[in-house]
Short mmCIF file of C-alpha atoms in Angstrom, two decimals:
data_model
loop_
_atom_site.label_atom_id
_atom_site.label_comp_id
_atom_site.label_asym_id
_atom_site.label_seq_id
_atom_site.Cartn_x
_atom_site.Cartn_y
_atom_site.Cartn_z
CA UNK A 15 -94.16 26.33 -46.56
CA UNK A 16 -95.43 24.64 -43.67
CA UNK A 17 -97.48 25.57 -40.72
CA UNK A 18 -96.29 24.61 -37.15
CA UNK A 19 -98.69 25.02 -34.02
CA UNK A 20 -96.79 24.11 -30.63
CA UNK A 21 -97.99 23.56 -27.14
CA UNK A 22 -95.49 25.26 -25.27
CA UNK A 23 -94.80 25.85 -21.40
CA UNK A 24 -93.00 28.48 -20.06
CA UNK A 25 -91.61 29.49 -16.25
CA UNK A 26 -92.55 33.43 -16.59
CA UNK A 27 -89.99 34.48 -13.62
CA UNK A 28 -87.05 35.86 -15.37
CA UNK A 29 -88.72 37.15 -18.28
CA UNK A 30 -90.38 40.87 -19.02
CA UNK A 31 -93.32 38.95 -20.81
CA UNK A 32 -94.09 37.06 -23.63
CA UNK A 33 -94.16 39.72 -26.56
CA UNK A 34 -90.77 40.93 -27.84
CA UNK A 35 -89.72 44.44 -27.02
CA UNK A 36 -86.36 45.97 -27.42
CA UNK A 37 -84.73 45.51 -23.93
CA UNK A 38 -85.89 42.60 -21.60
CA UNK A 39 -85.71 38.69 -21.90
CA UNK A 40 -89.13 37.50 -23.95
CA UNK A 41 -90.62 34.25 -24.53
CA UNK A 42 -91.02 35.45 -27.81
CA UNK A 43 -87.30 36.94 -28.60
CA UNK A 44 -85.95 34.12 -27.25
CA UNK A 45 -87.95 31.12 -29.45
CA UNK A 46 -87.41 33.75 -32.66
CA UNK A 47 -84.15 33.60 -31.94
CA UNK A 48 -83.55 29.85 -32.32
CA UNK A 49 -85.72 29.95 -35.32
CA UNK A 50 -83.40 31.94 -36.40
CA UNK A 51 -80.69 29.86 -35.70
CA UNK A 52 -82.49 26.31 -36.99
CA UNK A 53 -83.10 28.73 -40.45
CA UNK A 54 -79.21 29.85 -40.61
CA UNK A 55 -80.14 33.44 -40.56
CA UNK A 56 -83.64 34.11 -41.96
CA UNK A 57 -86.08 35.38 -39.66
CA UNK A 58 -88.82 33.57 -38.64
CA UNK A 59 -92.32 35.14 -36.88
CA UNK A 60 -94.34 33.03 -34.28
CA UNK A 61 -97.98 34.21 -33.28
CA UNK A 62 -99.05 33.23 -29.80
CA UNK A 63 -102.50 32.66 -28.82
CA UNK A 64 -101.96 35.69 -26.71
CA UNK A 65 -99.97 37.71 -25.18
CA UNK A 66 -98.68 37.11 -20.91
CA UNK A 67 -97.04 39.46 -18.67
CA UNK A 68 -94.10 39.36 -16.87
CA UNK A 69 -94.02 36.94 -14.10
CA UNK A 70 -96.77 34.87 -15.64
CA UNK A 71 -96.29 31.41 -16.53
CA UNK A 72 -97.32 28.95 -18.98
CA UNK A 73 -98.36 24.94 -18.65
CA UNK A 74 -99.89 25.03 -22.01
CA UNK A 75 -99.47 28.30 -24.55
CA UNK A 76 -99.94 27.97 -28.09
CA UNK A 77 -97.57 28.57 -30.89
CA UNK A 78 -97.77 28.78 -34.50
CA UNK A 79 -95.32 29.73 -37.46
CA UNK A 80 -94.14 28.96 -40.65
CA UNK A 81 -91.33 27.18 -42.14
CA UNK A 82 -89.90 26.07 -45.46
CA UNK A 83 -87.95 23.00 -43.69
CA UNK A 84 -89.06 19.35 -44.42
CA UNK A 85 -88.55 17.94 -41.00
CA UNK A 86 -90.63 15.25 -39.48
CA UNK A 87 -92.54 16.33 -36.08
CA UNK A 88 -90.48 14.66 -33.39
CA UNK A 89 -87.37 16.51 -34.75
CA UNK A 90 -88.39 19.57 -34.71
CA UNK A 91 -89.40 18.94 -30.98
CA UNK A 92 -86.31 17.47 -30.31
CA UNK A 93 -84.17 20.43 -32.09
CA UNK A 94 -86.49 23.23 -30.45
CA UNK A 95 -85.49 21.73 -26.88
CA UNK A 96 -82.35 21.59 -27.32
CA UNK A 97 -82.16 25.00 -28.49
CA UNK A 98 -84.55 26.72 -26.76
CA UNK A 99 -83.12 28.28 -22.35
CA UNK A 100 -84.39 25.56 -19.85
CA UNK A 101 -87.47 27.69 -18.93
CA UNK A 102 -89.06 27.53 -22.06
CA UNK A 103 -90.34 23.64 -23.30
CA UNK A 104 -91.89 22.46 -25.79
CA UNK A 105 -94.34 19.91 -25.62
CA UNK A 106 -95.79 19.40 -28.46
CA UNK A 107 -95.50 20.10 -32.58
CA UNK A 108 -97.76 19.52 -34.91
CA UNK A 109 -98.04 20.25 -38.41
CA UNK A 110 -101.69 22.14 -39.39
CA UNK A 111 -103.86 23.55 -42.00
CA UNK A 112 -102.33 26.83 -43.96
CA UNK A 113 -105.28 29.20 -42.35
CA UNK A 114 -104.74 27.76 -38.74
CA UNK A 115 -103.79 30.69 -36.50
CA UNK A 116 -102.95 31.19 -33.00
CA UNK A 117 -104.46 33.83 -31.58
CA UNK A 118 -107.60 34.49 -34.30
CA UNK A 119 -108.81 30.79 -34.03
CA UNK A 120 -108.95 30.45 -30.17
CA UNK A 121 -112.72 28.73 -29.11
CA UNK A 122 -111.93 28.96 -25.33
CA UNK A 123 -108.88 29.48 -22.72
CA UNK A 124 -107.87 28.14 -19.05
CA UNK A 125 -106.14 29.73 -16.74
CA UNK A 126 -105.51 29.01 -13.48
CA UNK A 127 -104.26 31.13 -10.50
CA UNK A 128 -102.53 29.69 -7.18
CA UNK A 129 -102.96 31.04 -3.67
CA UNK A 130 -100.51 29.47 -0.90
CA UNK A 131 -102.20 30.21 2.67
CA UNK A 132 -99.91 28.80 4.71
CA UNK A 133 -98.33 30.53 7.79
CA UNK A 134 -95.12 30.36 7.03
CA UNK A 135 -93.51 31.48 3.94
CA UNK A 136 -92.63 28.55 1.39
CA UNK A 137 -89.39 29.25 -0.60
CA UNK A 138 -89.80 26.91 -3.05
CA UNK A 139 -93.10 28.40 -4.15
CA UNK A 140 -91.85 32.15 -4.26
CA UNK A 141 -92.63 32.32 -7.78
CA UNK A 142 -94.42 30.12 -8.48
CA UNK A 143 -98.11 30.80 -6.11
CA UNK A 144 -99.57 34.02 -4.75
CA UNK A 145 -98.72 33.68 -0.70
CA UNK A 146 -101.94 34.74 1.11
CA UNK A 147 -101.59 33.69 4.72
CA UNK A 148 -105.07 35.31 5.99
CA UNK A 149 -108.55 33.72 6.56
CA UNK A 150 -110.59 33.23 3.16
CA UNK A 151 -114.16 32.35 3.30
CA UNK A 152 -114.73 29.89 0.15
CA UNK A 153 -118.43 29.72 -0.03
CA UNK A 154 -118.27 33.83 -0.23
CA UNK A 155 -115.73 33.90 -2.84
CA UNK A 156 -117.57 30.95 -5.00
CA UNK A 157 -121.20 32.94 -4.43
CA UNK A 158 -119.30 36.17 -6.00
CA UNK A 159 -117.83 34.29 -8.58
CA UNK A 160 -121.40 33.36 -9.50
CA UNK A 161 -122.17 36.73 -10.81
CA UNK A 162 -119.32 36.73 -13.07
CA UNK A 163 -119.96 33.44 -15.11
CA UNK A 164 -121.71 33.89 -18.52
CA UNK A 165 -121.87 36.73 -20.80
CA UNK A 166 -120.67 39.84 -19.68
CA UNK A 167 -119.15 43.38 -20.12
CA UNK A 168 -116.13 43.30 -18.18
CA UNK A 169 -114.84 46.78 -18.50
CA UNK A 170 -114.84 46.85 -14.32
CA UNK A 171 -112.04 44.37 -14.67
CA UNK A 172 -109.75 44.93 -17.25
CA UNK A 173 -106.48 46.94 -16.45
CA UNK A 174 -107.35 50.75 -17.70
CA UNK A 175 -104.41 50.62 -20.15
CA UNK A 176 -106.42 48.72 -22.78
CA UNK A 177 -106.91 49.60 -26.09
CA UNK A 178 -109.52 47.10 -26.92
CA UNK A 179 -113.26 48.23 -27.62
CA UNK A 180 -114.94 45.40 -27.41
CA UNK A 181 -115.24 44.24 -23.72
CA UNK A 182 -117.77 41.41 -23.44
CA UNK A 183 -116.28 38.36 -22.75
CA UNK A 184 -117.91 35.18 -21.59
CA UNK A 185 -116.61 32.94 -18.75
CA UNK A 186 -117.81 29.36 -18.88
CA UNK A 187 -116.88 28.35 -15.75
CA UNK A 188 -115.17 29.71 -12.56
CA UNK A 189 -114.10 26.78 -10.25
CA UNK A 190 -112.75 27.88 -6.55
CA UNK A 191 -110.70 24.82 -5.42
CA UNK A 192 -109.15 24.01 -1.88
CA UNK A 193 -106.04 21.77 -1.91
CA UNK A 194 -104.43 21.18 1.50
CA UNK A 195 -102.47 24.63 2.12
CA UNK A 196 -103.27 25.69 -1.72
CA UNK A 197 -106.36 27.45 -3.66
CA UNK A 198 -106.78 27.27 -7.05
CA UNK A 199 -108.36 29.48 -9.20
CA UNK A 200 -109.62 27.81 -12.68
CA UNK A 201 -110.92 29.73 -14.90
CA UNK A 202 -112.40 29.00 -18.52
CA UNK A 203 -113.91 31.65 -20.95
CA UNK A 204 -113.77 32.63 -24.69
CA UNK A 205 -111.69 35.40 -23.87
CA UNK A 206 -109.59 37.03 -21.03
CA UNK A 207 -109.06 41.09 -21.36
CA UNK A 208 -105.69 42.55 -20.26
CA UNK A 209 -105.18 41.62 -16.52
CA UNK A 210 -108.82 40.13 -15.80
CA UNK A 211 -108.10 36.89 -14.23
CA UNK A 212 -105.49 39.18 -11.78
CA UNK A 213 -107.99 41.63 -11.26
CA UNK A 214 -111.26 39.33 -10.39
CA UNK A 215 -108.68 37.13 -8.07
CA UNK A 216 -107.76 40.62 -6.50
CA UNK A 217 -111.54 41.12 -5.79
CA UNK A 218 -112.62 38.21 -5.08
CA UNK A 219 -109.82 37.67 -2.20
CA UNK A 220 -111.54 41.16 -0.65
CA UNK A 221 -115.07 38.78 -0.64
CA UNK A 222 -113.01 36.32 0.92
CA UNK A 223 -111.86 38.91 3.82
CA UNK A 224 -115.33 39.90 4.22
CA UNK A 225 -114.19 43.47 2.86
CA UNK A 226 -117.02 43.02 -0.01
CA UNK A 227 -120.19 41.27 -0.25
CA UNK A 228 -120.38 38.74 -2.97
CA UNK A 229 -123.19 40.33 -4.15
CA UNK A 230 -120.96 43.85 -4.63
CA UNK A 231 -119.48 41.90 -7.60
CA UNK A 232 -122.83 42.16 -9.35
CA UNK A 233 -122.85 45.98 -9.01
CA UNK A 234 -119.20 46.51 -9.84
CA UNK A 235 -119.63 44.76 -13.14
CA UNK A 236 -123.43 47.19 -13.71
CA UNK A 237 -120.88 49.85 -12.57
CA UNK A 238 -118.23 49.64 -15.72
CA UNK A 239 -115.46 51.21 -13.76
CA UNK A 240 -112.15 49.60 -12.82
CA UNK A 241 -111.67 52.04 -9.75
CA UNK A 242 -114.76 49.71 -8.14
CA UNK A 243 -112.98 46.30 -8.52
CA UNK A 244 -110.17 45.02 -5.69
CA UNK A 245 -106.15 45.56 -6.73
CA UNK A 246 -104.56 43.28 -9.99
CA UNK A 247 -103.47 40.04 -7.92
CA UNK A 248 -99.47 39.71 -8.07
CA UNK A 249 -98.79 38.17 -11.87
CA UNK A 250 -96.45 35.36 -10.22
CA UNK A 251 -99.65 33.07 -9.24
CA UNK A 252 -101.07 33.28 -12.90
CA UNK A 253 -100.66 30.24 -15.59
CA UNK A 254 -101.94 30.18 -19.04
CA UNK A 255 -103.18 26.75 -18.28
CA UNK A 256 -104.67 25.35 -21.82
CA UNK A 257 -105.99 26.75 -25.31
CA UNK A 258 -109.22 24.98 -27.07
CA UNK A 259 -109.39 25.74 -30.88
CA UNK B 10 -77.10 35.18 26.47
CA UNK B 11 -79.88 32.71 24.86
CA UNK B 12 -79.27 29.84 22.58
CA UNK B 13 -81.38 29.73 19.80
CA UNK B 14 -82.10 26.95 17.66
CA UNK B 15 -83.81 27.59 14.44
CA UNK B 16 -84.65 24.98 11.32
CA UNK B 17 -84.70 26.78 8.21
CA UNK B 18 -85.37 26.51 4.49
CA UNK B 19 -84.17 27.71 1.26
CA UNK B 20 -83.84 27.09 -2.11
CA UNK B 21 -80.16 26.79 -2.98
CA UNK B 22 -80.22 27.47 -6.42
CA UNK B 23 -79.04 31.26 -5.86
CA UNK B 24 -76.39 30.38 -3.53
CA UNK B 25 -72.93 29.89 -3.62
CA UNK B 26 -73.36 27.29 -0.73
CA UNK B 27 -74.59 27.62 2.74
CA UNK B 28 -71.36 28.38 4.01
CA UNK B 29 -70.21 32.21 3.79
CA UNK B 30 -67.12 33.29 1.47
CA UNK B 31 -65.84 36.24 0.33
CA UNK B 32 -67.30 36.09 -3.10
CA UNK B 33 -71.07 35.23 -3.52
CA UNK B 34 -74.23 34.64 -2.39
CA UNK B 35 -74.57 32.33 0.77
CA UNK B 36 -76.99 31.31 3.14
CA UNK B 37 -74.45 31.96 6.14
CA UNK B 38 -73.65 34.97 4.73
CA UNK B 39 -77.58 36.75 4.48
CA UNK B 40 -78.76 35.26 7.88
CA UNK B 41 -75.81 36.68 9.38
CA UNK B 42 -76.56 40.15 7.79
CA UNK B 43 -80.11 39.89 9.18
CA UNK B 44 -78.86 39.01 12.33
CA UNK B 45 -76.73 42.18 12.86
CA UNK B 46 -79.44 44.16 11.91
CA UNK B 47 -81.18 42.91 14.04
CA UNK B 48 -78.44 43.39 16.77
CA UNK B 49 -78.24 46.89 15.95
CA UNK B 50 -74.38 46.20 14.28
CA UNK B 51 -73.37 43.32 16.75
CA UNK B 52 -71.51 40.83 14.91
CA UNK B 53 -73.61 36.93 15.68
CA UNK B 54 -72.15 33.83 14.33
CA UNK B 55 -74.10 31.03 13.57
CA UNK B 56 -73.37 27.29 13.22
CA UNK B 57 -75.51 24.48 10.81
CA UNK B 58 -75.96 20.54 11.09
CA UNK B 59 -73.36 20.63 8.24
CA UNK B 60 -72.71 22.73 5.11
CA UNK B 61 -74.76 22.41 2.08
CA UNK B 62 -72.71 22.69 -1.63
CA UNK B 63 -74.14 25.77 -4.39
CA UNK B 64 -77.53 24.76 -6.02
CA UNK B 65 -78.22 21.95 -2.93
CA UNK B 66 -81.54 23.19 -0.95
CA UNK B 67 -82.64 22.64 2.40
CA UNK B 68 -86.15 21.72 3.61
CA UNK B 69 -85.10 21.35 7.41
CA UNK B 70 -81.08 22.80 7.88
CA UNK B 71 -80.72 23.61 11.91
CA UNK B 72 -78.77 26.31 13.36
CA UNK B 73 -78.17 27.91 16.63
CA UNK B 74 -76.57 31.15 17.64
CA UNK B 75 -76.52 33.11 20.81
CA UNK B 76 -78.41 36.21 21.44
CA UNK B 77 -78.14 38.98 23.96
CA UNK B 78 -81.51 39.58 23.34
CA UNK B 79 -84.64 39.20 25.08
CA UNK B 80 -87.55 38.32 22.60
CA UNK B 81 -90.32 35.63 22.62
CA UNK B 82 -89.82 33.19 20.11
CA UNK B 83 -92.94 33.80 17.89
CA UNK B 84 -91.52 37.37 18.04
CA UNK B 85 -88.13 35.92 16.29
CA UNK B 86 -90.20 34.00 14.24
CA UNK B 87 -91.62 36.90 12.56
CA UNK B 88 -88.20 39.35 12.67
CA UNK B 89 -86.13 37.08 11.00
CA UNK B 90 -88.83 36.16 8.28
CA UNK B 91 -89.82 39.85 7.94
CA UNK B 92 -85.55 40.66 7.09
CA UNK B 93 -84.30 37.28 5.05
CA UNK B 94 -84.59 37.25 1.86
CA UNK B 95 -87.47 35.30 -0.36
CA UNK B 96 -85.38 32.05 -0.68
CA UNK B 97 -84.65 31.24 2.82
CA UNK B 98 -87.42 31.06 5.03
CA UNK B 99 -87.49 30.00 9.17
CA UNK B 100 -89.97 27.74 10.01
CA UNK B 101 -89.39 27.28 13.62
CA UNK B 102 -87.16 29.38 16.67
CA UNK B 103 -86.80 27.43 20.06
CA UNK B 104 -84.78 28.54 23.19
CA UNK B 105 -82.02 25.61 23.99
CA UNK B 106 -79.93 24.83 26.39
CA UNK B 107 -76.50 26.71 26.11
CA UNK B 108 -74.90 23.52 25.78
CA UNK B 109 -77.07 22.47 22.53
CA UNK B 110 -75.12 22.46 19.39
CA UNK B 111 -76.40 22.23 15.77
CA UNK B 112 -73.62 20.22 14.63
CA UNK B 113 -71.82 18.62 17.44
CA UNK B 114 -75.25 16.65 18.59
CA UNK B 115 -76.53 15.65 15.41
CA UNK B 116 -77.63 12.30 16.20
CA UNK B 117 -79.08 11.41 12.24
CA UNK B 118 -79.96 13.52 9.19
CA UNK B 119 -82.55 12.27 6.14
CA UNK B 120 -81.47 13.97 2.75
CA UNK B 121 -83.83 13.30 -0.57
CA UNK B 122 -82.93 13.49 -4.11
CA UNK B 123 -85.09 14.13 -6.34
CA UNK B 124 -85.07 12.55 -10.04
CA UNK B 125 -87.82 13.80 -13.06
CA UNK B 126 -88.22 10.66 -15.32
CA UNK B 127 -90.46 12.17 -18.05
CA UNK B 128 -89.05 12.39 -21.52
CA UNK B 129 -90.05 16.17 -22.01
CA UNK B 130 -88.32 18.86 -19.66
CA UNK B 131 -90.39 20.26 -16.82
CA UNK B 132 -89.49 23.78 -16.92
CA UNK B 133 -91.11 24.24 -13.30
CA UNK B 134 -88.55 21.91 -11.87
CA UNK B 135 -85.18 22.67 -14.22
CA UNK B 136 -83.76 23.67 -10.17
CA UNK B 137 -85.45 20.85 -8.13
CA UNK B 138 -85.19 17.75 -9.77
CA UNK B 139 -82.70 15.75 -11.94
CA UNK B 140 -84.47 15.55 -15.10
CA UNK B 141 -83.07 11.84 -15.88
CA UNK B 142 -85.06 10.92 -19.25
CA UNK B 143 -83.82 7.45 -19.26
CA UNK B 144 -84.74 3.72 -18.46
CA UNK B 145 -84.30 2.59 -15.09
CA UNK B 146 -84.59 -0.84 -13.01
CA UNK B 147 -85.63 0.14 -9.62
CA UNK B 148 -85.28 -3.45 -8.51
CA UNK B 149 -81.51 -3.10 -9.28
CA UNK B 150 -80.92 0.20 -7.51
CA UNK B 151 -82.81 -1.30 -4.95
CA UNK B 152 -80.42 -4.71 -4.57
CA UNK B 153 -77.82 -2.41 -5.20
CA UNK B 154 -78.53 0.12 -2.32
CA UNK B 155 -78.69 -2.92 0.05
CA UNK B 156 -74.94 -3.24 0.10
CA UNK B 157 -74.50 0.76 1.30
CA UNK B 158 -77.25 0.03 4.34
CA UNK B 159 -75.22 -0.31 7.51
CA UNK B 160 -72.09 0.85 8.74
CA UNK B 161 -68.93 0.59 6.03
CA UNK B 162 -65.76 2.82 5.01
CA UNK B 163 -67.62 5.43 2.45
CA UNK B 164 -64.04 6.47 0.64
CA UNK B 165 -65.23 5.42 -2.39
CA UNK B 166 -68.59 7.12 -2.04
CA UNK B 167 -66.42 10.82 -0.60
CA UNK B 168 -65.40 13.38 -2.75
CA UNK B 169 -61.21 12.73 -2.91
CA UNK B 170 -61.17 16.68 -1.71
CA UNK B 171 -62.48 16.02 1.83
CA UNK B 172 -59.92 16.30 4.79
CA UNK B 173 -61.88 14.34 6.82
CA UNK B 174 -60.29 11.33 7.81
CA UNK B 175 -63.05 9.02 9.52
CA UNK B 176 -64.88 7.76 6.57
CA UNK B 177 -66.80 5.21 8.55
CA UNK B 178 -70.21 5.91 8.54
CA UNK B 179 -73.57 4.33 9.52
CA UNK B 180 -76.49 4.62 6.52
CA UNK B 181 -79.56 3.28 8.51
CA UNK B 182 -82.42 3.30 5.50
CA UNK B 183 -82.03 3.75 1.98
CA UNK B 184 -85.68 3.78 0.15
CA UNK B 185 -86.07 3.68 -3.18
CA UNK B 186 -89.55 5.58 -4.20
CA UNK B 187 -91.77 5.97 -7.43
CA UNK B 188 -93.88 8.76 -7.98
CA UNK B 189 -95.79 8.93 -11.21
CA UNK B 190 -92.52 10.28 -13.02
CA UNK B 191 -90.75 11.30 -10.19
CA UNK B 192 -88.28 8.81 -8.13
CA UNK B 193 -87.28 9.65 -4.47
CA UNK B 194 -83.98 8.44 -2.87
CA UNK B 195 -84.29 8.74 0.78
CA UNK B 196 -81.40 8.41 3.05
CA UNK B 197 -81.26 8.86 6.65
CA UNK B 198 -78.10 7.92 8.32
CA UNK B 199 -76.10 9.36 11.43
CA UNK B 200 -73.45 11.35 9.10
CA UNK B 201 -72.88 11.73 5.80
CA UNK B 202 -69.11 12.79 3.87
CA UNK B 203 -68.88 15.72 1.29
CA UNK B 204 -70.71 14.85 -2.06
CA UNK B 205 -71.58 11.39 -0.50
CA UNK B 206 -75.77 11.34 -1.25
CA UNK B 207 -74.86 12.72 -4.82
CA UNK B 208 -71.88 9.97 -5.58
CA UNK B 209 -73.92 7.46 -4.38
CA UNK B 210 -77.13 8.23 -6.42
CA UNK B 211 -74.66 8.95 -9.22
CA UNK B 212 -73.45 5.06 -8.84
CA UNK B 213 -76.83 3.49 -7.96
CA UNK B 214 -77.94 5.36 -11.16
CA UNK B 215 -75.19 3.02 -13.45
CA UNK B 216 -76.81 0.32 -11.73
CA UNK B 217 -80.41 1.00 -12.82
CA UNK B 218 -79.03 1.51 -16.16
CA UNK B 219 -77.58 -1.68 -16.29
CA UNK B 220 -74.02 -0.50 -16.50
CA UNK B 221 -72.99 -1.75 -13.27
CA UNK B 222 -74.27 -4.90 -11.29
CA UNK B 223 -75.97 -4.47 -7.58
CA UNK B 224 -72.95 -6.41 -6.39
CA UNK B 225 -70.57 -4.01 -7.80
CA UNK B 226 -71.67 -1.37 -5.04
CA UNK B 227 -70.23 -3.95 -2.77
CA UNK B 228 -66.83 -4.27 -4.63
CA UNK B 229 -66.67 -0.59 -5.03
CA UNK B 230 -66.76 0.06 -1.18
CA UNK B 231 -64.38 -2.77 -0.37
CA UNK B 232 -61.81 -1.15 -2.66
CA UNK B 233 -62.00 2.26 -0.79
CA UNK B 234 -61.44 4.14 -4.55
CA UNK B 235 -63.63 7.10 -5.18
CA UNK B 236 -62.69 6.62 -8.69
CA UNK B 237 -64.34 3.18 -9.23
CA UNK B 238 -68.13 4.79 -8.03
CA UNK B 239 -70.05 6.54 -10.53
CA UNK B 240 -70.46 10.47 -11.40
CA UNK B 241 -71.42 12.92 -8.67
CA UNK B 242 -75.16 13.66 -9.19
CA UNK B 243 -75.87 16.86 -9.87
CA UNK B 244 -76.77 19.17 -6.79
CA UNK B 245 -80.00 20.93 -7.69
CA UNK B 246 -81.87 16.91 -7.18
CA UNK B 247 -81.03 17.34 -3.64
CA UNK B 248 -82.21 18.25 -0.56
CA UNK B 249 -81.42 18.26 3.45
CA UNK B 250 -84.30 17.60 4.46
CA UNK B 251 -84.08 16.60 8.53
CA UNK B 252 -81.99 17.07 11.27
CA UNK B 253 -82.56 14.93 14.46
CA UNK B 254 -81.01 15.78 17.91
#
């Protein structure tokens, strides 16, 4: 047996999310499903280094699985991407260590979420960047995201439909970028709860408007209660941007 | 009655074409809806610069139609965004004189194609880009291109299914552009024949690969044959991208 971790990307649009469920297009049913098919019939598991939603995109998920096939690296790239629907890539494959693992080994994640705030709609970024064509005060938003770096309990922004106990999570670094008619969102932490880089855009766009004080992001964190913090941002801006193990 | 003339933008890759048909998706077809609505049931008919083919977007298609209707501009502006659907956006509405016409007084249009050179598929850009993971000589294309510049007899470069019968045209510029792992083709001429941009990047492509000479482009327009030029490009690389008056 042999361990394969791949850097994958993924264009989230027409799927119902990355984790397989009985009716819906997934990232993972469809890259099971040419395992499948490159193992003439025995079923083959992949573990992700996490889970996204629908709509959410990836420049740089993380794979592994197992295999009993002796193939060199480069083919199995090669014979994943010509397998695999044209919205799913691989980039890379490498063969690792036995105990590697996806999702249990993860040191730190990036995401990154894009804002469009041009006037005018752009088509060819429908699904591909939030469109949020009001004013935006930067330094606000960058002096709230201030209160959310470093270790914290983030139970104010994490979607109520958790199961998870644990909710302290620490973000490294929140950068606030402006890029001609684009802002990007980077974020990099040990750990992301279910919808918390949608929810602290959501919140920190209502800093932006003026709507909230940047210092109101202090006291919704204190507060522990999701009903404080600003609406999930739309999932089509969101990218799973890069996993450190 | 007001003329209107409005440059618009979509992403083709849901369409049937921009012309309307009885069966599919079109661009004519859902701006015309809107427009009724908007009308309160009146039929309007609209006319473009020229019809785009399925999968071929637009960054700057014109059209006019007439309107009974008295609304500022901005106001249009905002009503027909508002109704159209999420791939085709307006950017701009101006009042004309009721002798303007969007195709009669086109005086040159610029189209781009758009090739992806990096080995690995882009998944982002599977419907905006030719992803063309192969060696290529710009200088070649380049020399070759030379021989198009001008005005000639495009037969060979015209899809045999046109009924057209003036195949002279005038190609003003033809650049040539790398991009990190992107190449442009720009072409801005005062007409251009069905399939003509995508037969000619087709060719100029055989060129770059070394399977046909620069000079050949010059044989292959003398001899008036579409079947001596190369493959039709495919039509998600390409783009209308400017109409001038």
């Amino acid at each position: 047996m042999k361990r394969l971790k791949c850097t994958i990307e993924y264009d989230g649009t027409n799927f119902s999310g990355f984790q397989i469920q009985p009716n819906g297009r997934t990232i993972q049913g469809d890259f099971e499903k040419v395992l499948k098919t490159i193992h003439k019939g025995m079923d083959i598991r992949i573990y992700s280094s996490g889970r996204t939603d629908a709509g959410v995109h990836a420049r740089g998920q993380v794979i592994h699985f197992d295999s009993p096939l002796v193939i060199p690296t480069e083919r199995w790239e090669r014979a994943l991407n010509a397998l695999l629907p044209n919205d799913i890539a691989v980039k890379t494959v490498e063969e690792v260590d036995p105990d590697f693992h996806a999702r249990f080994q993860v040191r730190k994640k990036e995401y990154r979420y894009f804002l469009l705030t041009q006037k005018t709609r752009d088509v060819f970024s429908r699904n591909y960047s939030y469109h949020f064509p009001y004013p935006l005060d930067l330094e606000r938003m960058r002096a709230g995201a201030g209160y959310l770096t470093g270790t914290h309990d983030f139970t104010s922004f994490c979607s109520a439909k958790t199961e998870i106990e644990d909710k302290i999570r620490t973000i490294e670094e929140i950068d606030i970028i402006e890029d001609g008619q684009k802002i990007v969102f980077r974020f990099i932490g040990n750990g992301f709860l279910y919808n918390m880089v949608r929810i602290i855009v959501g919140t920190l766009l209502q800093v932006g408007q003026g709507k909230l004080e940047p210092i109101d992001i202090k006291f919704i964190l204190e507060k522990k209660d999701r009903t404080l913090a600003g609406e999930t941002a739309p999932p089509h801006g969101l990218y799973l941007w890069q996993v450190w193990y």
